[in-house]
Coordinates of C-alpha atoms and ligand atoms in Angstrom, one line a residue:
M750 CA 114.1 117.8 92.6
I751 CA 114.7 114.1 92.8
G752 CA 113.8 112.0 89.8
F753 CA 113.6 108.2 89.6
E754 CA 113.5 107.0 86.0
N755 CA 112.7 103.4 85.4
V756 CA 114.9 102.3 88.3
R757 CA 115.5 98.6 88.8
K758 CA 117.5 96.9 91.5
Q759 CA 118.4 93.3 91.5
Y760 CA 120.8 92.3 94.3
P761 CA 123.6 89.8 93.9
G762 CA 121.9 86.5 94.7
G763 CA 119.0 87.4 92.6
T764 CA 116.4 89.2 94.7
L765 CA 114.6 91.7 92.5
A766 CA 113.9 94.4 95.1
V767 CA 112.7 97.0 92.7
E768 CA 111.3 96.1 89.3
D769 CA 110.7 99.4 87.5
F770 CA 110.1 102.5 89.5
S771 CA 109.6 106.1 88.3
L772 CA 108.7 109.1 90.4
E773 CA 109.5 112.8 90.7
V774 CA 109.9 114.4 94.1
A775 CA 109.6 118.2 93.8
S776 CA 112.0 120.5 95.7
H777 CA 110.7 121.2 99.2
E778 CA 108.2 118.3 99.0
S779 CA 108.0 115.5 101.5
V780 CA 107.2 112.2 100.0
V781 CA 106.6 109.1 102.1
L782 CA 107.2 105.6 100.8
V783 CA 105.0 103.1 102.6
G784 CA 104.6 99.4 102.2
S785 CA 105.0 96.1 103.9
S786 CA 108.3 94.7 104.8
G787 CA 110.5 93.8 101.8
S788 CA 108.6 96.0 99.3
G789 CA 111.8 97.8 98.4
K790 CA 111.4 101.1 100.3
T791 CA 114.9 101.2 101.8
T792 CA 116.4 100.1 98.5
L793 CA 114.7 103.0 96.7
M794 CA 115.7 105.5 99.3
R795 CA 119.4 104.4 99.3
M796 CA 119.6 104.7 95.6
V797 CA 119.3 108.5 96.0
N798 CA 122.6 108.7 97.9
R799 CA 124.2 105.7 96.2
M800 CA 124.3 103.5 99.2
V801 CA 122.7 101.2 96.7
E802 CA 123.5 101.4 93.0
A803 CA 120.6 100.9 90.6
T804 CA 120.9 97.9 88.2
S805 CA 119.4 99.9 85.5
G806 CA 117.5 103.2 85.1
R807 CA 118.7 106.4 86.7
V808 CA 118.2 108.6 89.7
H809 CA 118.8 112.3 89.2
I810 CA 119.0 115.3 91.5
D811 CA 118.3 118.7 90.0
G812 CA 119.1 117.1 86.6
D813 CA 122.4 115.5 87.6
D814 CA 122.5 111.7 87.3
V815 CA 123.7 110.5 90.7
A816 CA 125.8 107.9 88.9
S817 CA 128.0 110.7 87.6
L818 CA 128.6 112.2 91.0
D819 CA 131.3 111.3 93.5
P820 CA 129.5 108.9 95.9
V821 CA 131.3 110.1 99.1
R822 CA 130.6 113.8 98.4
L823 CA 127.1 112.9 97.3
R824 CA 126.5 111.1 100.6
R825 CA 127.8 113.9 102.7
S826 CA 125.6 116.4 100.9
I827 CA 122.4 114.5 101.7
G828 CA 121.1 114.2 105.2
Y829 CA 120.4 110.6 106.3
V830 CA 118.4 109.7 109.4
M831 CA 117.9 106.1 110.2
Q832 CA 116.0 103.9 112.6
A833 CA 117.5 103.6 116.1
S834 CA 119.4 106.9 115.3
G835 CA 122.6 105.1 114.0
L836 CA 124.7 107.3 116.3
L837 CA 128.4 106.4 116.8
P838 CA 128.4 105.0 120.4
H839 CA 131.9 106.0 121.3
R840 CA 131.5 109.6 120.3
T841 CA 129.7 112.3 122.2
V842 CA 126.5 113.7 121.0
L843 CA 128.3 116.9 119.8
D844 CA 130.9 114.9 117.9
N845 CA 128.2 112.8 116.3
I846 CA 126.5 115.9 115.0
T847 CA 129.7 117.6 113.8
T848 CA 131.3 114.7 112.0
V849 CA 129.9 115.4 108.5
P850 CA 130.3 119.2 108.6
V851 CA 134.0 118.7 109.7
L852 CA 134.6 116.2 107.0
R853 CA 133.2 118.7 104.6
G854 CA 135.7 121.3 105.7
T855 CA 133.8 123.3 108.3
S856 CA 136.1 124.2 111.2
R857 CA 135.5 122.2 114.4
R858 CA 134.7 125.4 116.3
E859 CA 132.1 126.6 113.8
A860 CA 130.6 123.1 113.5
R861 CA 130.2 123.0 117.3
V862 CA 128.4 126.3 117.4
R863 CA 126.1 125.2 114.7
A864 CA 125.5 121.9 116.4
G865 CA 124.5 123.7 119.6
E866 CA 121.9 125.7 117.5
L867 CA 120.7 122.5 115.9
M868 CA 120.2 120.8 119.2
E869 CA 118.0 123.7 120.2
T870 CA 116.1 123.4 116.9
V871 CA 115.3 119.7 117.5
G872 CA 114.3 120.4 121.1
L873 CA 117.4 119.2 123.0
D874 CA 119.2 120.9 125.8
A875 CA 122.6 121.9 124.6
A876 CA 124.1 120.4 127.8
L877 CA 123.3 116.9 126.5
G878 CA 126.0 117.5 123.8
R879 CA 128.7 116.2 126.2
R880 CA 126.9 112.9 126.8
Y881 CA 127.3 109.6 124.9
P882 CA 124.4 108.2 122.9
S883 CA 123.8 105.5 125.5
Q884 CA 123.2 108.2 128.1
L885 CA 120.2 109.5 126.3
S886 CA 116.6 108.2 126.0
G887 CA 115.5 106.7 122.8
G888 CA 113.5 109.8 121.8
Q889 CA 116.5 112.0 122.6
Q890 CA 118.7 109.8 120.5
Q891 CA 116.3 110.1 117.6
R892 CA 116.4 113.9 117.9
V893 CA 120.2 113.8 117.8
G894 CA 119.8 111.6 114.7
V895 CA 117.7 114.4 113.1
A896 CA 120.1 117.1 114.2
R897 CA 123.0 115.1 112.6
G898 CA 121.0 114.7 109.4
L899 CA 120.5 118.4 109.2
A900 CA 124.1 119.4 110.3
A901 CA 125.5 119.9 106.8
D902 CA 122.4 121.9 105.9
P903 CA 121.5 119.5 103.1
N904 CA 118.7 120.3 100.6
I905 CA 117.7 116.6 100.8
L906 CA 116.8 114.6 103.8
L907 CA 116.4 110.8 103.7
M908 CA 114.6 109.4 106.7
D909 CA 114.4 105.6 107.0
E910 CA 111.9 104.7 109.7
P911 CA 113.4 107.5 111.8
F912 CA 110.9 107.1 114.6
G913 CA 110.4 103.4 114.4
A914 CA 112.3 102.5 117.6
V915 CA 110.4 104.8 120.1
D916 CA 107.2 104.4 122.0
P917 CA 104.0 105.8 120.5
I918 CA 103.9 108.9 122.6
V919 CA 107.4 109.9 121.9
R920 CA 106.8 109.0 118.3
G921 CA 103.9 111.4 118.1
E922 CA 106.0 114.2 119.6
L923 CA 108.8 113.5 117.1
Q924 CA 106.4 113.5 114.2
Q925 CA 105.0 116.9 115.3
E926 CA 108.5 118.2 115.7
L927 CA 109.3 117.1 112.2
L928 CA 106.3 118.9 110.8
R929 CA 107.3 122.1 112.6
L930 CA 110.9 121.8 111.4
Q931 CA 109.7 121.2 107.8
R932 CA 107.5 124.3 107.9
E933 CA 110.6 126.2 108.8
L934 CA 113.3 124.4 106.8
R935 CA 111.4 123.2 103.7
K936 CA 113.8 120.4 102.8
T937 CA 113.1 117.9 100.1
I938 CA 112.3 114.8 102.2
V939 CA 112.0 111.1 101.3
F940 CA 110.7 109.3 104.3
V941 CA 110.2 105.5 104.7
T942 CA 107.7 103.9 107.1
H943 CA 105.6 100.9 107.6
D944 CA 103.0 103.0 109.4
I945 CA 100.2 104.4 107.2
D946 CA 99.2 106.9 109.8
E947 CA 102.7 108.3 110.0
A948 CA 102.8 108.4 106.2
F949 CA 99.6 110.5 106.0
L950 CA 100.8 112.8 108.7
V951 CA 104.2 113.7 107.4
G952 CA 103.8 113.2 103.6
D953 CA 102.8 115.9 101.2
R954 CA 102.4 112.9 99.0
V955 CA 102.4 109.2 99.9
V956 CA 103.5 106.3 97.7
I957 CA 102.0 103.0 98.6
L958 CA 104.2 100.2 97.4
R959 CA 103.6 96.5 96.6
P960 CA 106.4 94.0 96.7
G961 CA 109.0 94.8 94.0
G962 CA 108.7 98.5 94.5
I963 CA 105.6 98.6 92.4
I964 CA 103.5 101.7 93.0
A965 CA 100.0 100.7 94.0
Q966 CA 99.0 104.4 94.4
V967 CA 100.7 107.7 94.7
G968 CA 98.8 110.9 95.8
T969 CA 98.2 113.3 98.6
P970 CA 96.8 111.8 101.8
Q971 CA 93.4 113.3 100.9
E972 CA 93.4 111.7 97.4
I973 CA 94.4 108.3 98.7
L974 CA 91.9 108.3 101.6
A975 CA 89.1 109.7 99.4
E976 CA 89.7 107.3 96.5
P977 CA 91.9 104.2 97.2
A978 CA 93.1 103.0 93.8
D979 CA 92.2 99.3 94.5
D980 CA 91.5 96.7 97.1
F981 CA 95.2 96.4 98.0
V982 CA 95.4 100.1 98.9
A983 CA 92.0 100.1 100.6
S984 CA 93.1 97.2 102.8
F985 CA 96.5 98.8 103.4
V986 CA 94.9 102.1 104.5
G987 CA 92.1 100.4 106.5
A988 CA 93.8 97.3 107.9
D989 CA 96.3 99.2 110.0
R990 CA 95.7 98.6 113.7
G991 CA 92.8 96.3 113.5
A992 CA 89.5 96.8 111.7
R993 CA 89.7 100.6 111.6
T994 CA 88.7 102.1 108.3
L995 CA 89.8 105.7 107.8
H996 CA 87.7 108.1 105.8
L997 CA 87.5 111.8 105.3
E998 CA 84.9 114.2 106.5
R999 CA 84.8 117.9 105.8
V1000 CA 84.1 120.0 108.8
D1001 CA 84.4 123.8 108.8
G1002 CA 86.3 123.7 105.6
R1003 CA 88.9 121.3 106.9
D1004 CA 89.4 117.7 106.0
I1005 CA 89.2 115.6 109.1
V1006 CA 90.3 112.0 109.1
V1007 CA 87.8 109.9 110.9
D1008 CA 88.1 106.3 111.9
A1009 CA 85.4 103.6 111.8
D1010 CA 84.2 104.5 115.3
G1011 CA 83.7 108.1 114.3
R1012 CA 86.7 109.3 116.2
A1013 CA 88.8 112.1 114.6
A1014 CA 92.3 110.7 113.9
G1015 CA 93.8 113.9 112.5
V1016 CA 93.3 117.0 110.4
L1017 CA 94.5 117.2 106.8
G1018 CA 94.9 120.1 104.5
E1019 CA 96.6 122.6 106.8
R1020 CA 100.0 122.4 105.3
E1021 CA 101.7 125.6 104.0
D1022 CA 102.0 124.0 100.6
A1023 CA 98.2 124.0 100.4
L1024 CA 98.3 127.8 100.5
P1025 CA 97.9 129.7 97.2
S1026 CA 101.3 130.5 95.8
G1027 CA 102.9 133.6 97.2
E1028 CA 100.9 133.6 100.3
A1029 CA 103.0 133.3 103.5
P1030 CA 102.0 130.7 106.1
S1031 CA 100.7 132.2 109.3
Ligands
LIG263 N1 122.0 93.9 100.4 C1 121.0 93.1 100.0 N2 121.3 91.9 99.4 C2 120.4 91.1 99.0 N3 119.1 91.3 99.1 C3 118.7 92.4 99.7 C4 119.7 93.4 100.2 N4 119.0 94.4 100.7 C5 117.7 94.2 100.6 N5 117.5 93.0 100.0 C6 116.2 92.4 99.6 O1 115.5 93.3 98.8 C7 114.1 93.3 99.1 C8 113.7 94.7 99.4 O2 114.4 95.1 100.6 P1 114.2 96.6 101.3 O3 115.1 96.6 102.5 O4 114.4 97.6 100.2 O5 112.7 96.5 101.6 P2 111.9 97.5 102.7 O6 110.6 97.7 102.1 O7 112.7 98.6 103.1 O8 111.8 96.5 103.9 P3 111.7 96.7 105.5 O9 110.4 97.5 105.6 O10 111.6 95.4 106.1 O11 112.9 97.5 105.8 C9 113.9 92.3 100.2 O12 113.5 91.1 99.7 C10 115.3 92.2 100.8 O13 115.5 90.9 101.4

């Protein structure tokens, strides 16, 4: 579990990126932070692995205050996937994926075997392992980024606009791939995006932020769509891509997201977490 307790971040120079933020992210849950540019999403995410230090308040992981943990070990124990993949350009794909496990003491040989398996998991041909990042498509690079984030088998995965740099079709594929992976791996995920559709698709819960990291609403996609907390949320949910206003319709026991033209934009409520406890997903 990740806990943010009255977290505040003021950068040197004075910008108050996050005023006072509290939230608990349950183990195996995926929470999406969504908000306009500068609302403090990346700052909040980076406080989990101490790439950013809170000015006050605390962030804890399974009860341990991150401020009391060694930052380098902490960072290596948490998967981090960023926009435009963040791969090291002068290292092969395989070396990019194996860097953190090797730094953590896994033998190079074992790390390579595992990297090959991970490439398969994220839908990449293992032969691509010998290439350099620039020899891959944008979508392939993002998949490598996800494989690298998973390489040390972290419990927590931080994903900062991980699919922001690819075209909409590839983006859709990567989103579906992530949903499939998450059904299998059940990581605790904090995911940052500008895109409300992406937030509703990949989040068990979605946090809509105002500037200053102020929570406008937090809830499941169904809750937010059914009852936006205020005009800000309603316009954020509805203003995405023109005049579309999303709403929910229940068809055959499933929640269908419908846009203003009556087109189905997606299906909600099919996640394994929605199953009664103890029931295995099909
Ligand atoms: N290292 C830094 N030094 C000073 N100010 C910073 C720093 N990093 C971020 N900020 C400021 O803090 C605020 C929040 O930034 P942050 O990157 O967390 O927002 P964001 O919601 O992730 O934005 P975006 O969607 O554009 O990535 C912004 O005003 C930004 O300019």
